[in-house]
Short mmCIF file of C-alpha atoms in Angstrom, two decimals:
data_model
loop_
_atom_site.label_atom_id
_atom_site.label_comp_id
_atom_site.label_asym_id
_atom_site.label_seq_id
_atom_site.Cartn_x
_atom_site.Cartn_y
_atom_site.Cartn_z
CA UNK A 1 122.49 -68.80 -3.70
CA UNK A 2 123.47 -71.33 -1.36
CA UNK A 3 120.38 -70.45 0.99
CA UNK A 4 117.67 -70.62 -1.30
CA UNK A 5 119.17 -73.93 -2.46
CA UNK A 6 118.55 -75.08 1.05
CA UNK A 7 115.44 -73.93 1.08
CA UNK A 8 114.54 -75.45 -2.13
CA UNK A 9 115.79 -78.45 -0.75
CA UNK A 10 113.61 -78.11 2.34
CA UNK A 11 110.58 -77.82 0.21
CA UNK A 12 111.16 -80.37 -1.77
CA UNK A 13 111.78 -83.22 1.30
CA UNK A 14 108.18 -81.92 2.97
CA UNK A 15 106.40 -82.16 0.02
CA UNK A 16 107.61 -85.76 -0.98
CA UNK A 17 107.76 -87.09 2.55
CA UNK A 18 105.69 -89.32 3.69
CA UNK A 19 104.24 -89.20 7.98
CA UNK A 20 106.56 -92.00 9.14
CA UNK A 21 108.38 -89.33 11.55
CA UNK A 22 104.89 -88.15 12.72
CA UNK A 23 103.84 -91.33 13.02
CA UNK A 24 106.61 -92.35 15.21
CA UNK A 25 106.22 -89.61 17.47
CA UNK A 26 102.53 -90.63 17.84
CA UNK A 27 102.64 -93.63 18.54
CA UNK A 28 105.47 -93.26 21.15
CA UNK A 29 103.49 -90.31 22.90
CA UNK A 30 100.64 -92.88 22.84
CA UNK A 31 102.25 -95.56 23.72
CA UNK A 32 103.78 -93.43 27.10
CA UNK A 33 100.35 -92.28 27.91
CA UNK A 34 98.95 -96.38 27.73
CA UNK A 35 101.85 -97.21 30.14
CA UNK A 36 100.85 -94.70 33.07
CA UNK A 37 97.70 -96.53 33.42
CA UNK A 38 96.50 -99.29 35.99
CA UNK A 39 95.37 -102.70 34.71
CA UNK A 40 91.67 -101.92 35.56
CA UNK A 41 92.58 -97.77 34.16
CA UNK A 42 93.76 -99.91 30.36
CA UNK A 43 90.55 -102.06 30.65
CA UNK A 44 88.18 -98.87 30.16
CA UNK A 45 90.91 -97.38 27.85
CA UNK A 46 91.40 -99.40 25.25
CA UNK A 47 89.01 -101.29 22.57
CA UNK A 48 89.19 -103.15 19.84
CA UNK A 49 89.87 -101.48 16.59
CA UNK A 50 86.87 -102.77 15.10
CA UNK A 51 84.76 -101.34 17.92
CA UNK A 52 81.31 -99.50 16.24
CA UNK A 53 82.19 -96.92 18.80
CA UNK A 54 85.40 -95.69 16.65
CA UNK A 55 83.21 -94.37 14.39
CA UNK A 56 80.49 -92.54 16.38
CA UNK A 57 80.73 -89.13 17.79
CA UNK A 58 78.61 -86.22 19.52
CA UNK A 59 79.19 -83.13 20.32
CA UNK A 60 76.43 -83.21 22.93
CA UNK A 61 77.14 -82.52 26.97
CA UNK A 62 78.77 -85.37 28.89
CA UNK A 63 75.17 -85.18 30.63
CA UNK A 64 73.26 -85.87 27.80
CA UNK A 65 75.57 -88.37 25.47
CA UNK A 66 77.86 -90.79 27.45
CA UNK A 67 81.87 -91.08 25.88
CA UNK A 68 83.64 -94.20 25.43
CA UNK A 69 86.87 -94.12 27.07
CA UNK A 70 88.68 -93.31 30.45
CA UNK A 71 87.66 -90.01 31.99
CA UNK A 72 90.06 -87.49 31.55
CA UNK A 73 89.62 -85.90 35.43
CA UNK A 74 89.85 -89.50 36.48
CA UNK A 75 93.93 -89.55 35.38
CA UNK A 76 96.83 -89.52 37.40
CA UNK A 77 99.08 -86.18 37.19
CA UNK A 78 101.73 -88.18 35.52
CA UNK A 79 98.68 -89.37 33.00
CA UNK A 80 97.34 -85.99 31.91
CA UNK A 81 101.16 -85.02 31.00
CA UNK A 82 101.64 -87.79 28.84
CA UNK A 83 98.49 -87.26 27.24
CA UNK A 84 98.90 -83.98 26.45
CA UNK A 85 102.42 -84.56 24.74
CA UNK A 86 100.10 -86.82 22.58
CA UNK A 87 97.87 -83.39 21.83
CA UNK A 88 101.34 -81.49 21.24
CA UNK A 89 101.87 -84.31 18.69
CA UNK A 90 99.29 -84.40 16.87
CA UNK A 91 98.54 -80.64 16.87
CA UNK A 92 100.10 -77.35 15.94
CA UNK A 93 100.27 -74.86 18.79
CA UNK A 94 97.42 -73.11 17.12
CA UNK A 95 95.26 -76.68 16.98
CA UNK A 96 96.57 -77.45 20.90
CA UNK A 97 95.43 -74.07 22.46
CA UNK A 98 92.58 -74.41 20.85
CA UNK A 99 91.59 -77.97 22.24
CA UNK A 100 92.80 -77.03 25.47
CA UNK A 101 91.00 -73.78 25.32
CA UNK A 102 87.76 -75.40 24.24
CA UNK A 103 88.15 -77.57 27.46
CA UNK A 104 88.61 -74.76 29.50
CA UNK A 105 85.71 -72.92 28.16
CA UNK A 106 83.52 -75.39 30.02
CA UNK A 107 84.41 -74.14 33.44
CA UNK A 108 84.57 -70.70 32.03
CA UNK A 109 80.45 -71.87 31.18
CA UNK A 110 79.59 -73.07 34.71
CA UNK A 111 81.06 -69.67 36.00
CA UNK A 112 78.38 -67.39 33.48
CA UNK A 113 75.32 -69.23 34.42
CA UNK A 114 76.49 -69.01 37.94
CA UNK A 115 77.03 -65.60 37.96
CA UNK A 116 73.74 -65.16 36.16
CA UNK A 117 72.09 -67.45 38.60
CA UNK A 118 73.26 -65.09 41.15
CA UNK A 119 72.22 -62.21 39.59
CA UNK A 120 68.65 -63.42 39.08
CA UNK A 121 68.88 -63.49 35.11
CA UNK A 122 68.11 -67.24 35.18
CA UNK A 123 65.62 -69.56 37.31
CA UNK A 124 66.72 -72.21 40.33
CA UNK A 125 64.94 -74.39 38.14
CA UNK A 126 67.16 -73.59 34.77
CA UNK A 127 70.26 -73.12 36.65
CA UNK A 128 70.12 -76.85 38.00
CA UNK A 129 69.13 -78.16 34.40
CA UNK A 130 72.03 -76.61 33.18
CA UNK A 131 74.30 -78.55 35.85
CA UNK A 132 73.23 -81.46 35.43
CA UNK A 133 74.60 -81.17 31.31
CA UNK A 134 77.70 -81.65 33.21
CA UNK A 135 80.22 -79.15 31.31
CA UNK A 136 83.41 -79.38 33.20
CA UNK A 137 87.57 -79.39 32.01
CA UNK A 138 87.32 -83.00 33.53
CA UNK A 139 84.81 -84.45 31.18
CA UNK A 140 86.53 -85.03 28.01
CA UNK A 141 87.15 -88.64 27.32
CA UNK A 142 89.91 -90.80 25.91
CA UNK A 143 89.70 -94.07 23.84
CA UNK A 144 92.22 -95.90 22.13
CA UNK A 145 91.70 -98.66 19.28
CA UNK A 146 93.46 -101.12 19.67
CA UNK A 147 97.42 -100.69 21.17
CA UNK A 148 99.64 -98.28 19.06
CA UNK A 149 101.82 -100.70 16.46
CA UNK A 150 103.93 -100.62 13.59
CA UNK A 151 101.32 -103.04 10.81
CA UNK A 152 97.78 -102.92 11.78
CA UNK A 153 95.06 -100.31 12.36
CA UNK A 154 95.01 -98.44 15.09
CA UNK A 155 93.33 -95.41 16.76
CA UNK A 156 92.03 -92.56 19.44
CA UNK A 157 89.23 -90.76 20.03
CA UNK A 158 89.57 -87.73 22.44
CA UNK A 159 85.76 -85.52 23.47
CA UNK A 160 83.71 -84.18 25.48
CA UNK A 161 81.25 -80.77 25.14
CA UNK A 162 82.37 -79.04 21.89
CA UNK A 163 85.59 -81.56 20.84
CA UNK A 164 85.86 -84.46 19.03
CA UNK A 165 88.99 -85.69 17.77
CA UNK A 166 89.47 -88.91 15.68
CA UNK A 167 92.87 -89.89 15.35
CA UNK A 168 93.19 -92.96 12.76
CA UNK A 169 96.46 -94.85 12.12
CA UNK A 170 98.00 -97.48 9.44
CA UNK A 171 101.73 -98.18 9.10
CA UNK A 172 103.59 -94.56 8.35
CA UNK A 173 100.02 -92.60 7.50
CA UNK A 174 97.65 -91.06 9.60
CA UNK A 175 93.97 -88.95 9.45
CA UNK A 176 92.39 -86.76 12.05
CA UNK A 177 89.38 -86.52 10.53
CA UNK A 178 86.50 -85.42 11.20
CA UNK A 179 87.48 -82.65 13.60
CA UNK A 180 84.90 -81.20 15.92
CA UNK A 181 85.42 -78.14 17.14
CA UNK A 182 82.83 -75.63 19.09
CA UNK A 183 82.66 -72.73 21.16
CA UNK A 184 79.96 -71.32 24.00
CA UNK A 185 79.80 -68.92 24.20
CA UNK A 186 81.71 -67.96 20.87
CA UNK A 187 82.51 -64.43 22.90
CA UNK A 188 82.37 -64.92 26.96
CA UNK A 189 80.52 -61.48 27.95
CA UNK A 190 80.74 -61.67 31.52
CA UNK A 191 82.82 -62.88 34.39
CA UNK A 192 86.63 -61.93 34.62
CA UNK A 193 86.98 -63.99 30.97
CA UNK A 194 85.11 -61.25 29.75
CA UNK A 195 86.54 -60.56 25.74
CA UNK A 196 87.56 -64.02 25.46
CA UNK A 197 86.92 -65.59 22.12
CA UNK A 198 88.75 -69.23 21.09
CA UNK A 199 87.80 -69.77 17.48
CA UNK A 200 87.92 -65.88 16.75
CA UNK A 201 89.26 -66.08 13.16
CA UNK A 202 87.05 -68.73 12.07
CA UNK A 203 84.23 -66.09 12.38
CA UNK A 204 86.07 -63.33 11.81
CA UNK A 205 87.67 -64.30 8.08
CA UNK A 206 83.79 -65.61 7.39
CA UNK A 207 82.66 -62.12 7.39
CA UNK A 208 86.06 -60.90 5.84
CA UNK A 209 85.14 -63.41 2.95
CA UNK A 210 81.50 -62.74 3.09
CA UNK A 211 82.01 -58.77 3.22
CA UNK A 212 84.38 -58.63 0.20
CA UNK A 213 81.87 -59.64 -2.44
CA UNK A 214 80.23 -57.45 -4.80
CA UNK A 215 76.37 -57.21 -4.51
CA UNK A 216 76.19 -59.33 -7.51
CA UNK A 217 78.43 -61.71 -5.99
CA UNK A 218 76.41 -62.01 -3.29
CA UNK A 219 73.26 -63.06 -4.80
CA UNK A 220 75.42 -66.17 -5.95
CA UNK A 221 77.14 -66.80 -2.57
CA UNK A 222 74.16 -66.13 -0.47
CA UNK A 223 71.57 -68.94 0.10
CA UNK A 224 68.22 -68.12 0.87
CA UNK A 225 66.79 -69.76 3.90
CA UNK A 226 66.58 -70.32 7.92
CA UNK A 227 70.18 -70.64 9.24
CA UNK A 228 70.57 -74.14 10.14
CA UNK A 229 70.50 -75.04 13.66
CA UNK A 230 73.74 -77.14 13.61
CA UNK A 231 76.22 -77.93 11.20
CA UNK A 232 74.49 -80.20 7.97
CA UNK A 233 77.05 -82.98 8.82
CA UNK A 234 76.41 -83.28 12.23
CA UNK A 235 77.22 -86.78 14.00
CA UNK A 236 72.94 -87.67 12.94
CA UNK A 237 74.22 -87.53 9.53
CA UNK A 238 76.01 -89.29 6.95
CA UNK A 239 78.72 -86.76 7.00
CA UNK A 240 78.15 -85.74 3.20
CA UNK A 241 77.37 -83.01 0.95
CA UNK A 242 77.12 -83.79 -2.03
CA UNK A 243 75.66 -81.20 -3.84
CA UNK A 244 78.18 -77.49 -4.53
CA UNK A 245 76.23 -74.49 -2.71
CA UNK A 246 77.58 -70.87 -3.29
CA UNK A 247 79.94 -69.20 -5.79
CA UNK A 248 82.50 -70.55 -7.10
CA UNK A 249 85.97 -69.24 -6.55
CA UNK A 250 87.13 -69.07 -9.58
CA UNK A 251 84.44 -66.07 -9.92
CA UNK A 252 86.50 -64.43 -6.90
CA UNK A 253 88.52 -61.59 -7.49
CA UNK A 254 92.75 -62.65 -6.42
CA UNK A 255 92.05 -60.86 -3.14
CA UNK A 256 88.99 -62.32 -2.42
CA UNK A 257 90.48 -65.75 -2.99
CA UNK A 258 93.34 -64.67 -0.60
CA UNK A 259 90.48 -64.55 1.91
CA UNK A 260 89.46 -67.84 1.02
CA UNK A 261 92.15 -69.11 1.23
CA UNK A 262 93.47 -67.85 4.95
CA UNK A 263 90.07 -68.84 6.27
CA UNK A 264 90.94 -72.12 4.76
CA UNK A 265 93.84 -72.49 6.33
CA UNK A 266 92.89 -71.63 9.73
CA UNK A 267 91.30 -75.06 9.94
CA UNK A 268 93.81 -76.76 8.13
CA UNK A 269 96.63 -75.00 10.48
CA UNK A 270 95.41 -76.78 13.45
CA UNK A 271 97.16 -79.35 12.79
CA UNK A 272 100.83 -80.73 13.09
CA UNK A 273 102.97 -79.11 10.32
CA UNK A 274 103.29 -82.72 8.12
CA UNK A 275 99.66 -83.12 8.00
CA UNK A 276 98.66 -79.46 7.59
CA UNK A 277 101.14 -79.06 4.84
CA UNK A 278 100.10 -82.49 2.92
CA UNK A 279 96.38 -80.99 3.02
CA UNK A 280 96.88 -77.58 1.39
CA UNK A 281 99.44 -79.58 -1.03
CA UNK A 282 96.31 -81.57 -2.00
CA UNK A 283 94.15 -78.45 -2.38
CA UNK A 284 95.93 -76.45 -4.31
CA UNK A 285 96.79 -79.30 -6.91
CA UNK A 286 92.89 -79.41 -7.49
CA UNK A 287 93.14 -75.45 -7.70
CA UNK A 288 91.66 -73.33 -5.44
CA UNK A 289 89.44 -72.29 -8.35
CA UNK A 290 87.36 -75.45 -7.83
CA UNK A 291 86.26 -74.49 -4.29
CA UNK A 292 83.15 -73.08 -3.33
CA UNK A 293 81.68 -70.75 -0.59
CA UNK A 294 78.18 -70.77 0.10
CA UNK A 295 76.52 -68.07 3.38
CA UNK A 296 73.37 -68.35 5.52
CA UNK A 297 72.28 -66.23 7.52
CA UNK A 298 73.17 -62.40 9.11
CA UNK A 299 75.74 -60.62 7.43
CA UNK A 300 77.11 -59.18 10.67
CA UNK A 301 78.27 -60.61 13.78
CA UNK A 302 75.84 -61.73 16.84
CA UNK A 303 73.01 -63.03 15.11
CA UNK A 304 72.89 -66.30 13.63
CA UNK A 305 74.88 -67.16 10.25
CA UNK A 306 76.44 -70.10 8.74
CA UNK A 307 78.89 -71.17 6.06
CA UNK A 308 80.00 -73.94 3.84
CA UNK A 309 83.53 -73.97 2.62
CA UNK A 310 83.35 -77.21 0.16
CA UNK A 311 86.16 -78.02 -2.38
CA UNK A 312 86.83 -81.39 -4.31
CA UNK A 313 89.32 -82.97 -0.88
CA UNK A 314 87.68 -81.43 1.71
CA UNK A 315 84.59 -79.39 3.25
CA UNK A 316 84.32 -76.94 6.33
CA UNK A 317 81.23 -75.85 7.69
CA UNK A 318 80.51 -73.20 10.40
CA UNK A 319 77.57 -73.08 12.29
CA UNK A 320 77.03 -69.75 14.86
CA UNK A 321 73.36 -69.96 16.14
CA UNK A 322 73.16 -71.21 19.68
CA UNK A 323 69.98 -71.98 21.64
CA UNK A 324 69.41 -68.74 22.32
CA UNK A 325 69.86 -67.82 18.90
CA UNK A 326 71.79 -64.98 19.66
CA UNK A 327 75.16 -65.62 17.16
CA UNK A 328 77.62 -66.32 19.80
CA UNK A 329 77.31 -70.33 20.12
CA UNK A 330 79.80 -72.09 17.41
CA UNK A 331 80.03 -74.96 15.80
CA UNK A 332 82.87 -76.30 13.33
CA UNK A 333 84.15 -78.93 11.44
CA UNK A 334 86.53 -80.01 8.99
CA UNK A 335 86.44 -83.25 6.73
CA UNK A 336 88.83 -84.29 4.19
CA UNK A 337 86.71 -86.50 1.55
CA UNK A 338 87.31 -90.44 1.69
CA UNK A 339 89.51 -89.93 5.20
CA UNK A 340 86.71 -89.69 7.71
CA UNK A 341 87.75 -92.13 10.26
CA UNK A 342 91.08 -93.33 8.12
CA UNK A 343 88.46 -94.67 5.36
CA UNK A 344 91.29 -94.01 2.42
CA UNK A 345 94.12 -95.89 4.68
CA UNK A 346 91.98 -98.59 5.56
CA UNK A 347 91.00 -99.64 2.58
CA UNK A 348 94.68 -99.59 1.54
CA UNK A 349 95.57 -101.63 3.94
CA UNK A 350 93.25 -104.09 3.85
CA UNK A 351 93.48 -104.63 0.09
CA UNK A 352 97.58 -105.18 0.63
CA UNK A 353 96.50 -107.45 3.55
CA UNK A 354 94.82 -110.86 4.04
CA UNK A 355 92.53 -110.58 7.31
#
């Protein structure tokens, strides 16, 4: 009796808390990082909030898309720890082996097309193109908006090749969104990384979800079409869809929307336990019946395919196509609706604030 009182009581504090403690930690792990740097190391750092910058991103090659932002291979030792207790912050373990592993992946990259250089599968002529897109661990960038404080807006913007992480704060709330995550290749296939895949169970539920449907299902789910050849609400874009593809889940059987709602959370799990438990809080009191799934593409693994997770809070999409549109390039991203770049917080705070 007494323990499930406890846990009651547990449940009950994280679902009425607010992100003051998260908060706290982030912008001490922040405010660390800021103090290992140089005067002239600050100066490329840190920008004004207001900075049009904050609210860009691309998930193109450092070669091809300049970062704002101090170079992450450019930092000190001491530097690159602090920053990464700022990752370890703001991410579950899940969401912080995945960043690191996406970074990693880029030297992982090099090493294929070397080895296929090597092995005559590719041109001189292609392998040196591909260099000069400049994937490498060290190319990631960080920015910060404006110094980590207590009252007004601040912010940080961590990417490179496949990452893009927008960290938005006000007073005791937070948003991460949108998150950019990617994968190439989605499953390495050479070199001693052979096997290797980081966003396995984003693909893998897909065609759990996909794969549980009845043929008349679907007909519903299934959109006709060319897979697209990036996500719909890529950084071109306005970052909306507005319109509700696929079948609807309350038209699931329970099992199927057990599916959904795992694949869901794989996303949503990525982040720190506060923010990942406020966001499945929020869907489930719209009802899990109210989201929708819609499929384009293969229905089996290493050609291209696509999805669109889209509910009334938030909307996923998946995108596996790749240049050599072969299924094993990925592309992901989660949005919660009215948060992308702290829009919801923002306009809080500057309604309850004369500027």
């Amino acid at each position: 009796m007494k323990f499930s009182k406890i846990l009651m009581g547990i449940f009950l504090v994280s679902s009425t808390a607010t992100f003051s403690q998260t908060v706290k930690e982030i912008n001490t792990a922040t405010t660390e990082f800021l103090t290992t740097l140089s005067e002239d190391e600050l100066k490329i750092t840190v920008h004004p909030f207001l900075d049009s910058l904050r609210t860009q991103w691309t998930n193109l090659p450092v070669g091809l898309a300049k970062r704002p932002g101090i170079k992450f291979g450019d930092l000190s030792n001491k530097s690159k720890i602090k920053f990464h207790h700022i990752l370890t912050t703001l991410f579950s373990s899940q969401g912080y082996l995945k960043t690191t592993s996406i970074m990693n992946l880029d030297d992982i990259l090099n090493k294929v097309y070397a080895t296929a250089y090597n092995q005559k599968e590719i041109t001189e002529k292609t392998y040196n193109q591909i260099k000069r897109l400049d994937w490498d661990y060290k190319n990631y960038f960080v920015a910060v908006w404006n110094k980590p404080n207590a009252t007004e807006p601040w912010g940080l913007k961590f990417g490179g090749h496949h990452l893009s992480i927008n960290l938005s704060v006000v007073g005791d709330d937070f948003s991460i969104t949108p998150l950019f995550m990617g994968t190439d290749p989605s499953e390495v296939r050479t070199t001693k990384h052979a096997g290797l895949r980081v966003l396995s169970k984003e693909e893998d539920y897909g065609f759990l979800l996909l794969n549980s449907l009845s043929e008349e299902q679907r007909k519903i789910a299934v959109i006709s079409g060319d897979t697209p050849g990036d996500i719909i609400t890529d950084p071109a874009s306005t970052g909306r869809i507005d319109t509700y593809y696929g079948i609807k889940a309350v038209d699931m059987t329970m099992a199927q929307k057990n599916i959904l709602e795992r694949l869901i959370k794989e996303y949503i799990n990525n982040m720190e336990f506060e923010k990942a438990t406020s966001a499945m809080q929020t869907i489930k009191k719209s009802g899990i019946d109210t989201i929708y799934f819609a499929w384009i593409g293969s229905h089996e693994p290493n050609k291209p395919h696509y999805y669109l997770i889209n509910g009334p809070d938030f909307l996923i999409e998946y995108d596996n196509v790749g240049f050599q549109k072969d299924g094993n390039h990925i592309h992901s991203i989660w949005r919660e609706k009215g948060k992308n770049f702290g829009e919801d917080i923002l306009k809080t705070h500057y309604l309850n604030h004369k500027h």
